[in-house]
Short mmCIF file of C-alpha atoms in Angstrom, two decimals:
data_model
loop_
_atom_site.label_atom_id
_atom_site.label_comp_id
_atom_site.label_asym_id
_atom_site.label_seq_id
_atom_site.Cartn_x
_atom_site.Cartn_y
_atom_site.Cartn_z
CA UNK X 857 98.32 81.04 82.81
CA UNK X 858 99.37 81.45 79.43
CA UNK X 859 97.10 79.66 76.85
CA UNK X 860 99.57 77.12 74.58
CA UNK X 861 97.39 77.34 72.05
CA UNK X 862 98.75 81.26 71.48
CA UNK X 863 101.89 81.13 72.16
CA UNK X 864 105.07 80.37 69.86
CA UNK X 865 106.04 77.81 69.13
CA UNK X 866 109.41 77.08 69.74
CA UNK X 867 107.68 77.85 73.77
CA UNK X 868 105.03 75.60 73.14
CA UNK X 869 106.37 73.32 76.75
CA UNK X 870 105.65 70.14 76.77
CA UNK X 871 103.18 68.51 79.29
CA UNK X 872 103.11 68.46 82.53
CA UNK X 873 104.00 65.59 85.39
CA UNK X 874 100.42 65.42 86.48
CA UNK X 875 102.14 65.14 90.40
CA UNK X 876 102.09 68.68 91.98
CA UNK X 877 103.02 70.83 88.74
CA UNK X 878 105.97 69.64 86.68
CA UNK X 879 107.89 71.60 84.12
CA UNK X 880 109.00 70.02 81.43
CA UNK X 881 110.55 72.01 79.22
CA UNK X 882 110.19 72.99 75.34
CA UNK X 883 113.06 71.94 72.70
CA UNK X 884 116.28 73.67 73.25
CA UNK X 885 117.68 77.00 71.10
CA UNK X 886 120.59 76.40 69.73
CA UNK X 887 123.55 78.42 71.60
CA UNK X 888 124.86 80.19 69.14
CA UNK X 889 128.57 78.83 68.99
CA UNK X 890 127.66 76.24 67.24
CA UNK X 891 128.64 75.65 63.54
CA UNK X 892 125.62 77.19 61.64
CA UNK X 893 125.37 74.39 59.42
CA UNK X 894 124.32 72.39 62.30
CA UNK X 895 122.57 75.05 64.38
CA UNK X 896 120.17 76.06 61.72
CA UNK X 897 119.66 72.20 60.73
CA UNK X 898 118.84 71.23 64.28
CA UNK X 899 116.42 74.65 64.47
CA UNK X 900 114.60 73.47 61.36
CA UNK X 901 114.23 70.09 62.88
CA UNK X 902 112.62 71.21 66.62
CA UNK X 903 110.11 73.80 64.63
CA UNK X 904 108.89 70.78 62.88
CA UNK X 905 109.45 68.53 65.00
CA UNK X 906 107.17 71.26 67.77
CA UNK X 907 104.64 72.23 64.74
CA UNK X 908 103.35 68.53 63.78
CA UNK X 909 103.27 66.52 67.75
CA UNK X 910 100.84 67.31 69.81
CA UNK X 911 100.73 67.83 74.14
CA UNK X 912 101.78 65.12 75.00
CA UNK X 913 100.27 63.56 77.57
CA UNK X 914 101.68 61.91 81.05
CA UNK X 915 102.82 58.59 79.65
CA UNK X 916 104.51 60.55 76.58
CA UNK X 917 105.96 62.41 78.49
CA UNK X 918 107.12 60.45 80.93
CA UNK X 919 109.25 59.29 77.04
CA UNK X 920 110.08 61.99 76.54
CA UNK X 921 112.56 62.12 79.15
CA UNK X 922 113.66 59.14 78.90
CA UNK X 923 114.83 59.87 75.46
CA UNK X 924 115.77 63.15 76.54
CA UNK X 925 118.81 64.74 74.27
CA UNK X 926 122.13 64.11 76.61
CA UNK X 927 123.26 67.27 78.87
CA UNK X 928 126.63 67.14 77.38
CA UNK X 929 125.40 68.65 74.74
CA UNK X 930 125.00 71.96 76.83
CA UNK X 931 126.59 74.77 75.56
CA UNK X 932 128.25 74.78 79.79
CA UNK X 933 131.25 73.11 80.94
CA UNK X 934 131.79 69.34 81.82
CA UNK X 935 131.42 69.51 85.58
CA UNK X 936 127.77 71.70 85.14
CA UNK X 937 126.48 68.66 83.02
CA UNK X 938 128.58 66.08 85.27
CA UNK X 939 126.59 66.99 88.24
CA UNK X 940 123.06 67.33 85.35
CA UNK X 941 123.63 63.53 84.69
CA UNK X 942 124.67 62.37 89.21
CA UNK X 943 121.04 64.26 90.04
CA UNK X 944 119.67 62.48 86.88
CA UNK X 945 118.23 65.76 85.67
CA UNK X 946 117.61 65.66 81.51
CA UNK X 947 119.84 68.56 80.28
CA UNK X 948 115.60 69.35 78.55
CA UNK X 949 114.86 70.16 82.32
CA UNK X 950 117.48 72.51 82.40
CA UNK X 951 117.52 76.72 81.31
CA UNK X 952 120.33 78.45 81.36
CA UNK X 953 121.01 82.51 80.09
CA UNK X 954 124.77 83.94 80.86
CA UNK X 955 125.53 87.35 79.46
CA UNK X 956 128.25 90.03 80.01
CA UNK X 957 126.59 92.83 80.86
CA UNK X 958 127.30 95.40 77.96
CA UNK X 959 127.17 92.98 75.42
CA UNK X 960 124.39 92.50 72.45
CA UNK X 961 124.39 89.57 73.00
CA UNK X 962 124.31 86.68 75.69
CA UNK X 963 127.62 84.27 75.91
CA UNK X 964 125.18 80.93 76.82
CA UNK X 965 121.49 80.41 76.19
CA UNK X 966 120.35 76.90 77.17
CA UNK X 967 116.60 76.76 76.68
CA UNK X 968 116.52 80.79 77.15
CA UNK X 969 113.04 81.19 75.67
CA UNK X 970 111.58 78.15 78.11
CA UNK X 971 108.33 79.54 80.67
CA UNK X 972 110.25 78.05 83.47
CA UNK X 973 108.82 78.60 87.73
CA UNK X 974 111.62 80.17 88.86
CA UNK X 975 110.43 80.60 92.43
CA UNK X 976 112.29 82.40 94.66
CA UNK X 977 114.30 84.18 91.55
CA UNK X 978 110.84 85.63 90.83
CA UNK X 979 110.81 88.34 93.69
CA UNK X 980 113.87 89.55 91.08
CA UNK X 981 111.15 91.28 89.41
CA UNK X 982 109.01 92.50 92.66
CA UNK X 983 112.35 94.27 94.21
CA UNK X 984 112.87 95.92 90.28
CA UNK X 985 109.57 97.04 89.74
CA UNK X 986 109.31 97.78 93.31
CA UNK X 987 112.39 100.40 93.62
CA UNK X 988 112.09 101.84 90.18
CA UNK X 989 108.21 102.87 90.76
CA UNK X 990 108.38 103.72 95.02
CA UNK X 991 111.76 104.41 95.38
CA UNK X 992 114.61 103.13 98.17
CA UNK X 993 113.11 106.18 100.10
CA UNK X 994 108.94 105.21 100.31
CA UNK X 995 108.33 104.51 103.38
CA UNK X 996 104.86 102.48 104.40
CA UNK X 997 102.55 103.97 106.83
CA UNK X 998 100.73 103.52 110.47
CA UNK X 999 98.60 105.19 112.04
CA UNK X 1000 96.28 105.60 114.86
CA UNK X 1001 93.19 107.94 114.77
CA UNK X 1002 90.35 108.33 116.98
CA UNK X 1003 86.41 109.35 116.99
CA UNK X 1004 87.18 111.99 119.52
CA UNK X 1005 90.37 113.95 120.53
CA UNK X 1006 92.10 113.95 123.90
CA UNK X 1007 90.09 115.14 127.31
CA UNK X 1008 93.36 115.78 129.93
CA UNK X 1009 94.34 112.54 128.89
CA UNK X 1010 91.95 110.17 127.76
CA UNK X 1011 90.62 109.23 124.33
CA UNK X 1012 86.56 108.58 124.68
CA UNK X 1013 84.37 106.23 121.86
CA UNK X 1014 86.95 103.94 119.10
CA UNK X 1015 90.21 104.11 118.03
CA UNK X 1016 91.11 104.26 114.41
CA UNK X 1017 94.85 101.61 113.43
CA UNK X 1018 95.39 102.07 109.67
CA UNK X 1019 97.60 100.04 108.18
CA UNK X 1020 99.27 100.70 104.22
CA UNK X 1021 100.92 97.49 104.11
CA UNK X 1022 104.09 97.49 106.29
CA UNK X 1023 105.67 94.37 105.68
CA UNK X 1024 107.75 94.99 108.59
CA UNK X 1025 105.35 96.60 110.99
CA UNK X 1026 107.02 94.79 114.21
CA UNK X 1027 106.76 95.03 118.00
CA UNK X 1028 109.97 97.88 118.11
CA UNK X 1029 108.58 99.90 114.85
CA UNK X 1030 104.53 99.71 116.59
CA UNK X 1031 106.06 100.76 119.74
CA UNK X 1032 107.56 104.03 118.28
CA UNK X 1033 104.02 104.56 117.64
CA UNK X 1034 102.86 104.24 120.79
CA UNK X 1035 105.24 106.39 122.02
CA UNK X 1036 104.42 109.46 119.73
CA UNK X 1037 101.43 108.88 121.30
CA UNK X 1038 101.69 109.16 124.91
CA UNK X 1039 104.27 111.47 124.15
CA UNK X 1040 101.36 113.84 122.49
CA UNK X 1041 99.69 113.40 126.48
CA UNK X 1042 97.75 110.58 125.92
CA UNK X 1043 97.10 107.55 128.52
CA UNK X 1044 93.71 105.71 128.57
CA UNK X 1045 91.89 104.76 125.60
CA UNK X 1046 87.57 104.49 126.36
CA UNK X 1047 86.13 102.32 123.35
CA UNK X 1048 86.76 100.14 120.73
CA UNK X 1049 90.14 99.31 118.63
CA UNK X 1050 89.01 98.81 114.89
CA UNK X 1051 91.38 97.75 112.93
CA UNK X 1052 91.51 99.42 109.10
CA UNK X 1053 93.25 97.28 106.47
CA UNK X 1054 91.11 99.01 103.67
CA UNK X 1055 94.61 99.26 101.81
CA UNK X 1056 94.56 95.82 100.59
CA UNK X 1057 91.72 93.47 99.61
CA UNK X 1058 90.72 91.28 102.46
CA UNK X 1059 90.09 87.75 100.90
CA UNK X 1060 94.60 88.64 99.82
CA UNK X 1061 94.30 87.50 103.91
CA UNK X 1062 92.69 84.59 103.72
CA UNK X 1063 94.82 83.12 100.57
CA UNK X 1064 95.60 79.15 101.14
CA UNK X 1065 99.62 77.98 101.81
CA UNK X 1066 100.96 75.73 98.96
CA UNK X 1067 101.46 73.06 100.60
CA UNK X 1068 98.21 73.25 103.20
CA UNK X 1069 101.13 74.11 106.18
CA UNK X 1070 99.20 76.55 107.54
CA UNK X 1071 101.69 77.16 110.94
CA UNK X 1072 104.42 77.72 108.65
CA UNK X 1073 106.11 81.34 108.85
CA UNK X 1074 106.41 81.56 105.09
CA UNK X 1075 103.17 81.01 104.79
CA UNK X 1076 101.83 84.14 106.04
CA UNK X 1077 99.50 85.93 103.84
CA UNK X 1078 99.64 89.58 103.22
CA UNK X 1079 97.31 91.60 104.98
CA UNK X 1080 97.43 95.65 105.45
CA UNK X 1081 98.02 95.10 108.89
CA UNK X 1082 100.88 92.34 109.28
CA UNK X 1083 101.94 92.52 112.43
CA UNK X 1084 105.11 90.41 114.18
CA UNK X 1085 104.75 88.38 110.32
CA UNK X 1086 101.63 86.45 112.50
CA UNK X 1087 104.47 84.55 113.69
CA UNK X 1088 105.18 84.01 117.18
CA UNK X 1089 108.63 83.43 117.76
CA UNK X 1090 109.28 81.19 121.37
CA UNK X 1091 112.80 80.96 122.47
CA UNK X 1092 113.42 77.60 124.24
CA UNK X 1093 116.76 77.49 127.39
CA UNK X 1094 117.73 75.76 130.50
CA UNK X 1095 116.67 77.29 133.17
CA UNK X 1096 119.36 79.46 135.93
CA UNK X 1097 119.22 76.60 138.06
CA UNK X 1098 119.58 73.77 135.26
CA UNK X 1099 116.44 71.99 136.32
CA UNK X 1100 113.72 73.74 133.53
CA UNK X 1101 113.31 75.37 130.55
CA UNK X 1102 112.18 78.60 130.14
CA UNK X 1103 110.22 79.59 127.25
CA UNK X 1104 110.21 83.25 126.58
CA UNK X 1105 107.69 83.96 123.10
CA UNK X 1106 107.84 87.72 121.09
CA UNK X 1107 105.67 89.84 120.26
CA UNK X 1108 103.86 89.60 124.19
CA UNK X 1109 100.13 89.43 122.80
CA UNK X 1110 97.08 90.56 125.29
CA UNK X 1111 95.11 86.58 125.02
CA UNK X 1112 98.85 84.67 125.69
CA UNK X 1113 99.33 81.56 127.51
CA UNK X 1114 101.58 79.50 127.42
CA UNK X 1115 101.35 76.09 128.94
CA UNK X 1116 104.77 75.21 129.66
CA UNK X 1117 104.74 71.18 130.32
CA UNK X 1118 108.60 71.04 128.57
CA UNK X 1119 111.54 68.55 130.29
CA UNK X 1120 114.94 69.60 130.45
CA UNK X 1121 117.34 66.21 130.00
CA UNK X 1122 120.64 66.22 129.66
CA UNK X 1123 122.23 65.15 126.15
CA UNK X 1124 123.00 65.85 123.46
CA UNK X 1125 121.67 68.08 121.13
CA UNK X 1126 120.80 66.12 118.75
CA UNK X 1127 117.26 66.18 116.65
CA UNK X 1128 115.86 67.85 119.61
CA UNK X 1129 112.67 69.25 118.41
CA UNK X 1130 111.23 65.70 117.15
CA UNK X 1131 110.88 64.81 120.74
CA UNK X 1132 109.02 67.73 120.91
CA UNK X 1133 106.00 69.01 121.06
CA UNK X 1134 103.71 73.04 120.63
CA UNK X 1135 100.54 72.99 119.86
CA UNK X 1136 97.91 76.49 119.59
CA UNK X 1137 94.74 76.31 120.71
CA UNK X 1138 91.96 78.89 121.20
CA UNK X 1139 90.41 78.44 124.63
CA UNK X 1140 86.57 78.92 125.12
CA UNK X 1141 87.13 81.77 126.68
CA UNK X 1142 88.47 83.68 123.29
CA UNK X 1143 92.68 82.55 124.99
CA UNK X 1144 95.14 81.75 123.16
CA UNK X 1145 96.71 78.09 125.17
CA UNK X 1146 100.61 77.22 123.05
CA UNK X 1147 101.47 73.62 125.28
CA UNK X 1148 104.69 73.25 125.07
CA UNK X 1149 105.42 69.11 126.32
CA UNK X 1150 108.48 66.50 125.84
CA UNK X 1151 112.00 66.53 126.53
CA UNK X 1152 114.73 68.91 125.41
CA UNK X 1153 117.90 68.29 126.01
CA UNK X 1154 120.44 71.20 128.12
CA UNK X 1155 123.63 70.72 125.45
CA UNK X 1156 121.41 72.99 123.40
CA UNK X 1157 121.15 75.80 125.07
CA UNK X 1158 118.83 78.71 123.49
CA UNK X 1159 116.21 77.28 120.24
CA UNK X 1160 114.24 79.24 118.82
CA UNK X 1161 110.33 77.94 117.76
CA UNK X 1162 108.40 80.15 115.35
CA UNK X 1163 104.78 79.20 115.08
CA UNK X 1164 101.96 81.24 112.20
CA UNK X 1165 98.72 81.53 114.12
CA UNK X 1166 95.50 83.00 114.96
CA UNK X 1167 94.25 85.37 111.38
CA UNK X 1168 95.50 88.70 111.43
CA UNK X 1169 92.89 90.51 112.55
CA UNK X 1170 92.87 88.40 115.64
CA UNK X 1171 96.99 89.29 116.27
CA UNK X 1172 97.61 92.91 116.04
CA UNK X 1173 94.46 93.21 118.12
CA UNK X 1174 96.12 91.21 120.69
CA UNK X 1175 99.49 92.69 120.15
CA UNK X 1176 98.48 96.33 119.99
CA UNK X 1177 96.85 95.63 123.62
CA UNK X 1178 99.79 94.21 124.97
CA UNK X 1179 102.47 96.85 123.73
CA UNK X 1180 100.45 99.49 125.33
CA UNK X 1181 99.71 98.49 128.60
CA UNK X 1182 103.53 97.30 128.68
CA UNK X 1183 104.30 100.81 127.15
CA UNK X 1184 102.80 101.86 130.48
CA UNK X 1185 99.29 102.45 129.01
CA UNK X 1186 95.49 102.44 130.43
CA UNK X 1187 91.97 100.83 128.88
CA UNK X 1188 89.23 102.43 130.37
CA UNK X 1189 87.62 98.53 129.30
CA UNK X 1190 89.48 96.06 127.62
CA UNK X 1191 88.92 97.22 124.39
CA UNK X 1192 86.59 94.73 121.70
CA UNK X 1193 88.24 94.37 118.07
CA UNK X 1194 86.05 95.86 115.27
CA UNK X 1195 87.22 95.76 111.43
CA UNK X 1196 85.99 98.83 109.24
CA UNK X 1197 87.50 102.08 107.56
CA UNK X 1198 88.76 105.37 109.67
CA UNK X 1199 85.66 108.68 109.12
CA UNK X 1200 87.17 111.77 107.33
CA UNK X 1201 85.96 112.79 110.74
CA UNK X 1202 88.78 110.73 112.59
CA UNK X 1203 91.57 113.00 115.17
CA UNK X 1204 94.35 111.53 114.07
CA UNK X 1205 96.04 110.34 117.04
CA UNK X 1206 99.60 109.69 115.67
CA UNK X 1207 101.35 108.17 112.61
CA UNK X 1208 104.85 106.18 111.86
CA UNK X 1209 106.57 105.70 109.00
CA UNK X 1210 108.25 102.52 109.02
CA UNK X 1211 112.13 101.27 107.50
CA UNK X 1212 112.88 102.41 103.83
CA UNK X 1213 112.23 100.54 101.12
CA UNK X 1214 115.38 100.13 100.46
CA UNK X 1215 116.06 97.87 103.81
CA UNK X 1216 112.87 96.23 103.40
CA UNK X 1217 114.43 94.46 99.49
CA UNK X 1218 117.21 94.22 102.25
CA UNK X 1219 115.07 91.12 104.34
CA UNK X 1220 113.44 89.84 100.93
CA UNK X 1221 115.51 89.46 98.94
CA UNK X 1222 119.20 87.74 101.50
CA UNK X 1223 117.01 85.84 102.88
CA UNK X 1224 114.46 85.48 100.60
CA UNK X 1225 111.03 86.37 102.98
CA UNK X 1226 108.65 85.58 100.92
CA UNK X 1227 105.44 87.39 102.70
CA UNK X 1228 107.86 90.70 102.91
CA UNK X 1229 107.77 89.90 98.83
CA UNK X 1230 104.10 89.97 98.72
CA UNK X 1231 103.14 93.09 101.24
CA UNK X 1232 106.02 94.45 98.31
CA UNK X 1233 103.14 93.32 95.49
CA UNK X 1234 100.26 94.64 96.27
CA UNK X 1235 102.86 98.03 97.49
CA UNK X 1236 102.37 98.33 94.25
CA UNK X 1237 99.47 97.49 92.66
CA UNK X 1238 98.15 99.69 95.99
CA UNK X 1239 100.33 102.48 95.19
CA UNK X 1240 99.75 103.13 91.74
CA UNK X 1241 95.40 103.62 92.41
CA UNK X 1242 94.70 99.66 92.49
CA UNK X 1243 92.68 100.14 95.33
CA UNK X 1244 92.72 98.05 97.53
CA UNK X 1245 95.28 95.94 95.67
CA UNK X 1246 95.06 92.66 94.65
CA UNK X 1247 97.51 89.86 93.24
CA UNK X 1248 95.92 90.63 89.63
CA UNK X 1249 95.42 94.20 89.55
CA UNK X 1250 98.99 94.25 91.45
CA UNK X 1251 100.39 91.60 88.87
CA UNK X 1252 98.78 93.95 85.19
CA UNK X 1253 100.69 97.37 87.44
CA UNK X 1254 104.23 95.55 87.67
CA UNK X 1255 103.23 94.35 83.54
CA UNK X 1256 102.45 97.56 82.28
CA UNK X 1257 105.47 98.59 84.07
CA UNK X 1258 107.36 95.78 82.12
CA UNK X 1259 105.84 97.31 78.91
CA UNK X 1260 107.21 101.13 79.37
CA UNK X 1261 111.18 99.50 79.82
CA UNK X 1262 110.83 97.52 76.36
CA UNK X 1263 111.01 94.25 78.79
CA UNK X 1264 107.70 92.41 77.31
CA UNK X 1265 107.65 88.90 78.21
CA UNK X 1266 104.63 87.18 76.97
CA UNK X 1267 105.76 84.12 79.12
CA UNK X 1268 105.78 85.82 82.78
CA UNK X 1269 102.86 84.40 84.73
CA UNK X 1270 102.77 86.59 88.23
CA UNK X 1271 100.47 84.98 90.86
CA UNK X 1272 102.18 86.92 94.85
CA UNK X 1273 105.31 88.43 93.17
CA UNK X 1274 106.88 85.70 96.45
CA UNK X 1275 107.94 82.64 93.58
CA UNK X 1276 105.85 81.41 96.68
CA UNK X 1277 104.31 79.69 94.21
CA UNK X 1278 103.35 76.92 91.78
CA UNK X 1279 102.03 78.23 88.27
CA UNK X 1280 104.25 81.89 88.81
CA UNK X 1281 106.32 81.54 85.63
CA UNK X 1282 108.77 83.65 83.95
CA UNK X 1283 112.27 82.56 80.87
CA UNK X 1284 116.38 82.34 82.16
CA UNK X 1285 116.56 84.92 79.40
CA UNK X 1286 113.99 87.50 80.28
CA UNK X 1287 115.17 87.45 84.05
CA UNK X 1288 118.60 87.64 82.59
CA UNK X 1289 117.40 91.01 79.83
CA UNK X 1290 115.64 92.40 83.65
CA UNK X 1291 119.23 91.80 85.28
CA UNK X 1292 120.25 94.09 82.14
CA UNK X 1293 118.00 96.85 82.49
CA UNK X 1294 118.60 97.27 86.30
CA UNK X 1295 122.57 97.06 86.40
CA UNK X 1296 121.96 100.67 83.89
CA UNK X 1297 119.53 102.33 85.99
CA UNK X 1298 119.31 104.27 89.15
CA UNK X 1299 118.33 101.47 91.34
CA UNK X 1300 121.25 98.95 89.92
CA UNK X 1301 123.19 99.02 92.29
CA UNK X 1302 120.72 98.64 95.56
CA UNK X 1303 119.28 95.55 94.02
CA UNK X 1304 122.65 93.77 93.37
CA UNK X 1305 123.44 94.57 97.44
CA UNK X 1306 120.85 93.13 98.52
CA UNK X 1307 121.29 90.10 96.89
CA UNK X 1308 122.92 87.21 99.07
CA UNK X 1309 127.10 86.86 98.52
CA UNK X 1310 128.13 84.16 97.52
CA UNK X 1311 129.76 81.65 100.38
CA UNK X 1312 129.45 84.69 102.88
CA UNK X 1313 125.40 85.73 103.45
CA UNK X 1314 121.71 85.51 102.99
CA UNK X 1315 120.97 82.23 101.54
CA UNK X 1316 123.57 81.85 99.16
CA UNK X 1317 126.56 81.89 103.50
CA UNK X 1318 127.19 78.40 102.59
CA UNK X 1319 127.56 77.84 99.16
CA UNK X 1320 130.80 78.15 97.58
CA UNK X 1321 132.44 79.19 100.66
CA UNK X 1322 136.35 77.99 100.05
CA UNK X 1323 135.19 78.40 96.03
CA UNK X 1324 137.13 81.98 93.79
CA UNK X 1325 133.23 82.90 93.08
CA UNK X 1326 132.47 83.48 96.91
CA UNK X 1327 132.39 87.39 97.70
CA UNK X 1328 132.48 87.86 94.26
CA UNK X 1329 128.86 86.40 93.40
CA UNK X 1330 125.55 88.15 94.06
CA UNK X 1331 123.05 86.31 93.61
CA UNK X 1332 119.28 85.23 94.20
CA UNK X 1333 117.88 81.32 95.10
CA UNK X 1334 115.49 79.97 94.80
CA UNK X 1335 113.27 76.93 96.00
CA UNK X 1336 110.29 74.63 95.95
CA UNK X 1337 109.62 70.56 95.29
CA UNK X 1338 111.32 69.79 91.65
CA UNK X 1339 112.33 73.13 91.67
CA UNK X 1340 116.39 75.18 91.79
CA UNK X 1341 116.59 78.11 90.75
CA UNK X 1342 119.63 80.89 91.28
CA UNK X 1343 120.08 84.00 89.20
CA UNK X 1344 121.96 87.56 89.51
CA UNK X 1345 125.68 88.96 88.71
CA UNK X 1346 129.35 87.54 88.75
CA UNK X 1347 132.49 89.08 88.85
CA UNK X 1348 134.29 86.97 86.93
CA UNK X 1349 137.91 87.01 87.19
CA UNK X 1350 139.65 88.98 84.29
CA UNK X 1351 137.03 92.31 85.79
CA UNK X 1352 134.22 91.94 83.63
CA UNK X 1353 130.64 91.43 85.41
CA UNK X 1354 128.18 88.92 83.84
CA UNK X 1355 124.21 87.60 84.23
CA UNK X 1356 124.14 84.65 85.40
CA UNK X 1357 120.14 83.05 85.31
CA UNK X 1358 119.30 79.08 84.82
CA UNK X 1359 116.85 77.17 86.83
CA UNK X 1360 116.13 73.73 86.27
CA UNK X 1361 112.12 72.36 86.52
CA UNK X 1362 112.57 68.47 87.05
CA UNK X 1363 111.33 66.01 90.62
CA UNK X 1364 114.99 65.19 91.11
CA UNK X 1365 115.43 69.28 91.17
CA UNK X 1366 116.89 69.74 94.20
CA UNK X 1367 120.34 67.09 94.32
CA UNK X 1368 121.08 69.34 91.28
CA UNK X 1369 122.30 71.84 93.53
CA UNK X 1370 126.42 71.06 92.95
CA UNK X 1371 125.23 72.53 88.90
CA UNK X 1372 124.28 75.59 89.75
CA UNK X 1373 127.03 76.12 91.76
CA UNK X 1374 130.07 74.71 89.28
CA UNK X 1375 127.57 76.76 86.51
CA UNK X 1376 129.39 80.46 88.80
CA UNK X 1377 133.05 79.27 89.75
CA UNK X 1378 133.10 79.44 85.81
CA UNK X 1379 131.41 82.06 84.46
CA UNK X 1380 133.40 83.65 87.77
CA UNK X 1381 137.28 82.42 85.84
CA UNK X 1382 135.91 83.23 82.37
CA UNK X 1383 133.92 80.37 81.09
CA UNK X 1384 137.26 78.41 81.09
#
């Protein structure tokens, strides 16, 4: 995190609340459309105040919030100010940057230089960097090696599964690799399975979760052999006879056992999860038992339940063993699990290239996939020579790329590149500048098309569905406790295209979504 003592005066933030790392933005940078005498008088007062006031403690910060400038002073439409006032969010907790694509200066800049927690809008930095540095056609490789060449379809000795960080190595993709091996005549593996995860540093897969919810899929840490997002996806449904509940799962794991104690009952679906429980527990024999109990209403039909379980190595082992057997392959004995690096003398059995980066960016941005964004960030570092990749080395690679783009961002803090972080920071102005740069680049169309379309898909599919801006804006959203953010492109009714970035860092941010919706509609309408 930047040292406040070395930051420019106007970027110096007020002290955050002591609870859960809240952000209290610094005083406003005056908007250029105000009368000149008013602008410079306010500017001088702000510089003086920033120069003589020390960083406040929590009590002083609370006092500042109580006496904050009213949101009516914002250079934005009344609907935005009204929504913020209703949510009890002061203007100083809001950052806005609006610029017409091709213009030399922003149309709106409110606290635009203030470092803010961007939540998932940080994925725009990661995905634009990935598209430019690796190219939209970049593909991740996964390969299977062996100590010895197969003889009569049998491979004796260790066999090695090497991962290069594929963010979407799902069962369908792993099956293709297995098909390649079996199509070459291999039908039996007789040895231990060795996982080569050396493309990324070992400790990245042990990163702690943001909120302690380790079984939540959004908290899964990255890994060079990430398989099926290290998450079991269960499907619950009434059985054909209407007497009980069936439970299916993907991916299959060799060590997985399901203990189904669910009871089917009549009635509306409602909040069915509150009447059911799923408890994963490793058994002494090494199996993973997931026990489902409680009631399942018949009116629910099919329902999903996702649980992140095991460590990456055990999950990958179970997935490979299960698929190899499902596809007709055999083992001389159930393979043991080892970790190591593929030796130079190893024989390549088959390799598989996964989806393109362009396709991955669609998933990352439209559906705000955190672990895929983290995989991409680490891949950037690894591909630029920083192996084994770490978040710090990858962040350095991205900073160097930004500098070459003329996008120096002194306030930028990259933690993991996904926005699932309490310390990541960027200003609305610099995120806006990045989007303007992207719009003029050769990968601009891929980045824009990867963003959720307002009112139609991704994380924006249910917002502004009947407003004029629906279908006319590509907006990445960001959501954390105390944070709401939007960033992307608006195609206005007059034919102009605008970059729009806004971040709210405040305990009441969750109540202020209407302010962001009003901002998007206002820009679409030509800011009138």
